[in-house]
């Protein structure tokens, strides 16, 4: 078998660039060429082709030199066949069991908004609520995707149908995250439910609220809206860790919301 050095030989400048910057930067240069220098762009593409061809040959060569190994059974009997790729577990497959997670959203629909509230971030149903704008999309969809990425199987449940379970002292079937739009707390019915939920504060529940920094109307009313949150969730705010307190006071951006959702 041919011996391959740590860096390719016989391909001049391509070998030097590979040795100095690595394949990743070479690929970046090829993907983002200088629009004013077509010759240089062609050179980089040719170098990437030379280096990847060398790497592919080296991988094949090295794989061929790996000795075949067989293991005998514990009793010293016949040898077992080596494991094939088809016999290995799929590292990208969904886990066989995902832990349940309950999510409840306290947000108005577009026909339940307080007087004067702009309706562009709301939908005909609660799951159409887009506190961080059209580009981010519905928050419910984002939370479901995040939960699955974290190994949970999320279920979105309406607050008014599960208040008894949320206040129960029995061991829950799943942790529970309550996500709150502070504008919803202007509704007396929702406000009463929120205060009841806070009084019952269970260790398996968490509160995350939104106070979008790119929503002009929300920013103009931020002091009042934050006051509503602190008035209706005093226990979650005062008894929680620093991060939990921040989540109750209102999360300004989608990136911050994602971080605290993962920790909540």
Coordinates of C-alpha atoms in Angstrom, one line a residue:
X1 CA 0.0 0.0 0.0
X2 CA 1.1 3.5 -0.8
X3 CA 2.2 5.6 2.2
X4 CA 0.5 9.0 2.4
X5 CA 2.1 11.9 4.3
X6 CA 0.2 14.3 6.6
X7 CA -0.1 16.8 3.7
X8 CA -0.5 16.1 0.0
X9 CA 2.6 16.1 -2.2
X10 CA 3.0 17.0 -5.9
X11 CA 0.1 19.5 -6.1
X12 CA 2.1 22.6 -5.3
X13 CA 0.1 25.6 -4.1
X14 CA -2.9 23.4 -3.2
X15 CA -0.8 21.4 -0.8
X16 CA 0.6 24.6 0.8
X17 CA -2.8 26.2 1.3
X18 CA -4.2 22.9 2.7
X19 CA -1.3 22.7 5.1
X20 CA -1.6 26.4 6.2
X21 CA -5.4 26.8 6.4
X22 CA -7.0 23.4 6.2
X23 CA -9.8 22.2 4.0
X24 CA -12.6 24.1 5.8
X25 CA -11.1 27.5 4.9
X26 CA -10.4 26.3 1.4
X27 CA -14.0 25.4 1.0
X28 CA -15.1 28.8 2.3
X29 CA -12.9 30.5 -0.3
X30 CA -14.4 28.4 -3.0
X31 CA -18.0 29.1 -1.9
X32 CA -17.3 32.9 -1.5
X33 CA -15.0 33.8 -4.3
X34 CA -13.8 37.3 -5.2
X35 CA -16.3 38.5 -7.8
X36 CA -13.7 40.8 -9.3
X37 CA -11.1 38.1 -9.8
X38 CA -12.5 35.1 -11.8
X39 CA -9.0 33.6 -12.3
X40 CA -8.4 33.4 -8.6
X41 CA -11.8 31.9 -8.0
X42 CA -11.0 29.2 -10.6
X43 CA -7.7 28.5 -9.0
X44 CA -9.3 28.0 -5.6
X45 CA -11.9 25.6 -7.0
X46 CA -9.1 23.6 -8.7
X47 CA -7.2 23.4 -5.5
X48 CA -10.2 22.2 -3.5
X49 CA -10.7 19.5 -6.2
X50 CA -7.1 18.4 -5.9
X51 CA -7.1 18.2 -2.1
X52 CA -10.4 16.4 -1.8
X53 CA -9.3 13.9 -4.4
X54 CA -6.1 13.3 -2.4
X55 CA -8.1 12.9 0.8
X56 CA -10.5 10.4 -0.8
X57 CA -7.7 8.2 -2.0
X58 CA -6.0 8.4 1.4
X59 CA -9.2 7.3 3.2
X60 CA -9.6 4.4 0.8
X61 CA -6.0 3.4 1.2
X62 CA -6.0 3.6 5.0
X63 CA -9.3 1.7 5.3
X64 CA -7.7 -1.2 3.3
X65 CA -4.8 -1.5 5.7
X66 CA -7.1 -2.0 8.8
X67 CA -6.7 -5.7 9.7
X68 CA -9.7 -7.8 9.9
X69 CA -10.4 -8.8 13.5
X70 CA -12.7 -11.4 14.9
X71 CA -13.7 -12.0 18.4
X72 CA -14.3 -15.4 19.9
X73 CA -17.3 -16.0 22.2
X74 CA -16.7 -16.1 26.0
X75 CA -16.5 -19.9 25.9
X76 CA -13.6 -19.9 23.5
X77 CA -15.7 -21.3 20.7
X78 CA -16.3 -20.2 17.1
X79 CA -15.4 -16.7 16.0
X80 CA -18.2 -14.1 15.6
X81 CA -18.7 -12.3 12.3
X82 CA -17.6 -8.6 12.3
X83 CA -20.3 -6.1 12.6
X84 CA -21.5 -4.6 9.4
X85 CA -22.7 -1.0 8.9
X86 CA -26.2 -2.3 8.4
X87 CA -26.0 -3.9 11.8
X88 CA -25.2 -0.7 13.7
X89 CA -27.7 1.5 15.4
X90 CA -28.7 4.6 13.5
X91 CA -27.3 7.5 15.4
X92 CA -29.7 9.9 13.6
X93 CA -32.9 7.9 14.3
X94 CA -35.5 9.3 16.7
X95 CA -35.0 8.0 20.2
X96 CA -37.3 5.0 21.1
X97 CA -38.9 7.0 23.9
X98 CA -39.2 10.8 24.4
X99 CA -40.1 12.3 27.7
X100 CA -43.5 14.1 27.7
X101 CA -43.6 17.9 28.1
X102 CA -46.8 20.0 28.5
X103 CA -47.0 23.5 27.1
X104 CA -49.8 26.0 27.7
X105 CA -50.0 29.4 26.1
X106 CA -51.8 32.4 27.6
X107 CA -52.3 34.7 24.7
X108 CA -55.3 36.3 23.1
X109 CA -56.5 35.6 19.6
X110 CA -56.9 38.4 17.1
X111 CA -60.6 38.9 18.1
X112 CA -59.9 38.9 21.8
X113 CA -57.3 41.7 21.9
X114 CA -57.4 44.6 24.3
X115 CA -58.7 47.9 22.8
X116 CA -56.1 49.5 20.7
X117 CA -53.7 46.5 20.5
X118 CA -52.3 45.9 17.0
X119 CA -53.4 42.6 15.6
X120 CA -50.5 41.9 13.3
X121 CA -48.8 39.4 15.7
X122 CA -51.9 37.4 16.4
X123 CA -54.0 34.8 14.6
X124 CA -57.5 33.4 14.6
X125 CA -56.3 30.8 17.2
X126 CA -53.8 30.9 20.0
X127 CA -51.3 28.8 18.1
X128 CA -51.1 31.6 15.5
X129 CA -49.5 34.0 18.0
X130 CA -46.2 35.5 16.7
X131 CA -44.7 37.6 19.4
X132 CA -41.3 37.9 17.8
X133 CA -42.7 38.8 14.3
X134 CA -43.6 37.2 11.0
X135 CA -40.0 36.1 10.3
X136 CA -39.8 33.9 13.4
X137 CA -43.3 32.6 12.9
X138 CA -45.8 31.1 15.4
X139 CA -44.2 30.6 18.8
X140 CA -46.1 27.3 19.4
X141 CA -44.4 25.8 16.3
X142 CA -41.0 27.0 17.5
X143 CA -41.6 25.5 21.0
X144 CA -42.7 22.1 19.7
X145 CA -39.6 21.9 17.5
X146 CA -37.3 23.0 20.3
X147 CA -38.9 20.5 22.7
X148 CA -38.3 17.6 20.2
X149 CA -34.7 18.7 19.7
X150 CA -34.2 18.5 23.5
X151 CA -35.6 14.9 23.6
X152 CA -39.2 15.7 24.7
X153 CA -42.5 14.9 23.1
X154 CA -44.5 18.1 23.5
X155 CA -48.3 18.4 24.0
X156 CA -49.9 21.9 23.8
X157 CA -52.8 22.1 26.2
X158 CA -55.4 24.9 26.7
X159 CA -55.1 26.5 30.0
X160 CA -58.8 26.7 30.8
X161 CA -59.3 22.9 30.4
X162 CA -56.4 21.9 32.6
X163 CA -56.4 24.3 35.6
X164 CA -57.1 21.6 38.1
X165 CA -54.2 19.5 36.9
X166 CA -51.9 22.5 37.0
X167 CA -52.8 23.2 40.6
X168 CA -52.7 19.6 41.7
X169 CA -50.3 18.4 44.4
X170 CA -50.1 14.9 42.9
X171 CA -47.0 13.8 41.0
X172 CA -47.4 15.1 37.4
X173 CA -47.2 13.0 34.3
X174 CA -44.9 15.7 32.7
X175 CA -43.2 19.0 33.5
X176 CA -45.3 22.0 32.4
X177 CA -44.3 25.3 30.9
X178 CA -46.7 28.2 30.9
X179 CA -46.0 30.8 28.2
X180 CA -47.6 34.2 28.7
X181 CA -48.3 37.2 26.5
X182 CA -48.6 40.1 29.1
X183 CA -51.3 41.7 26.9
X184 CA -53.5 38.7 27.8
X185 CA -53.5 39.7 31.4
X186 CA -55.7 42.7 30.6
X187 CA -58.5 40.1 30.3
X188 CA -60.0 39.8 33.9
X189 CA -60.8 36.0 33.3
X190 CA -57.2 35.2 32.2
X191 CA -55.8 37.5 34.9
X192 CA -57.7 35.5 37.6
X193 CA -56.5 32.2 36.2
X194 CA -52.9 33.4 36.2
X195 CA -53.0 34.6 39.8
X196 CA -54.5 31.2 40.8
X197 CA -51.7 29.4 39.0
X198 CA -49.1 31.5 40.7
X199 CA -50.6 30.9 44.2
X200 CA -50.4 27.1 43.6
X201 CA -46.8 27.3 42.2
X202 CA -45.6 23.7 41.7
X203 CA -41.9 22.7 41.3
X204 CA -42.6 21.0 38.0
X205 CA -44.0 24.2 36.4
X206 CA -42.3 27.2 34.9
X207 CA -43.4 30.6 33.5
X208 CA -41.9 32.2 30.4
X209 CA -43.3 35.5 29.2
X210 CA -42.6 37.6 26.1
X211 CA -41.8 41.3 25.9
X212 CA -40.7 41.6 22.3
X213 CA -38.1 44.3 21.8
X214 CA -39.0 44.8 18.1
X215 CA -42.7 45.4 18.9
X216 CA -43.0 49.2 19.1
X217 CA -46.4 49.1 20.9
X218 CA -45.1 46.6 23.4
X219 CA -42.0 48.7 24.1
X220 CA -44.1 51.8 24.6
X221 CA -46.1 50.0 27.2
X222 CA -43.3 47.9 28.6
X223 CA -43.3 49.3 32.1
X224 CA -47.1 48.7 32.5
X225 CA -46.9 45.2 30.9
X226 CA -44.0 44.2 33.1
X227 CA -46.0 45.4 36.1
X228 CA -48.8 43.1 35.1
X229 CA -46.5 40.2 34.9
X230 CA -45.0 40.8 38.3
X231 CA -48.4 41.4 39.8
X232 CA -49.9 38.2 38.5
X233 CA -46.8 35.9 39.0
X234 CA -45.2 37.2 42.2
X235 CA -44.2 33.8 43.5
X236 CA -42.6 32.6 40.3
X237 CA -40.7 35.9 40.2
X238 CA -39.6 36.2 43.8
X239 CA -38.9 32.5 44.5
X240 CA -37.2 31.6 41.2
X241 CA -33.5 31.7 40.3
X242 CA -32.2 34.7 38.5
X243 CA -32.9 33.2 35.1
X244 CA -36.4 32.2 36.1
X245 CA -37.0 35.8 37.3
X246 CA -35.8 37.1 33.9
X247 CA -38.2 34.7 32.1
X248 CA -41.1 36.0 34.2
X249 CA -40.3 39.7 33.6
X250 CA -40.4 39.2 29.8
X251 CA -38.0 37.9 27.2
X252 CA -37.1 40.5 24.6
X253 CA -36.0 38.3 21.7
X254 CA -36.5 34.9 20.1
X255 CA -32.9 33.9 20.8
X256 CA -33.3 34.7 24.5
X257 CA -36.6 32.9 24.6
X258 CA -35.0 29.8 23.0
X259 CA -32.2 29.8 25.7
X260 CA -34.6 30.0 28.6
X261 CA -37.0 27.5 27.1
X262 CA -34.2 25.0 27.0
X263 CA -33.3 25.7 30.6
X264 CA -36.9 25.9 31.9

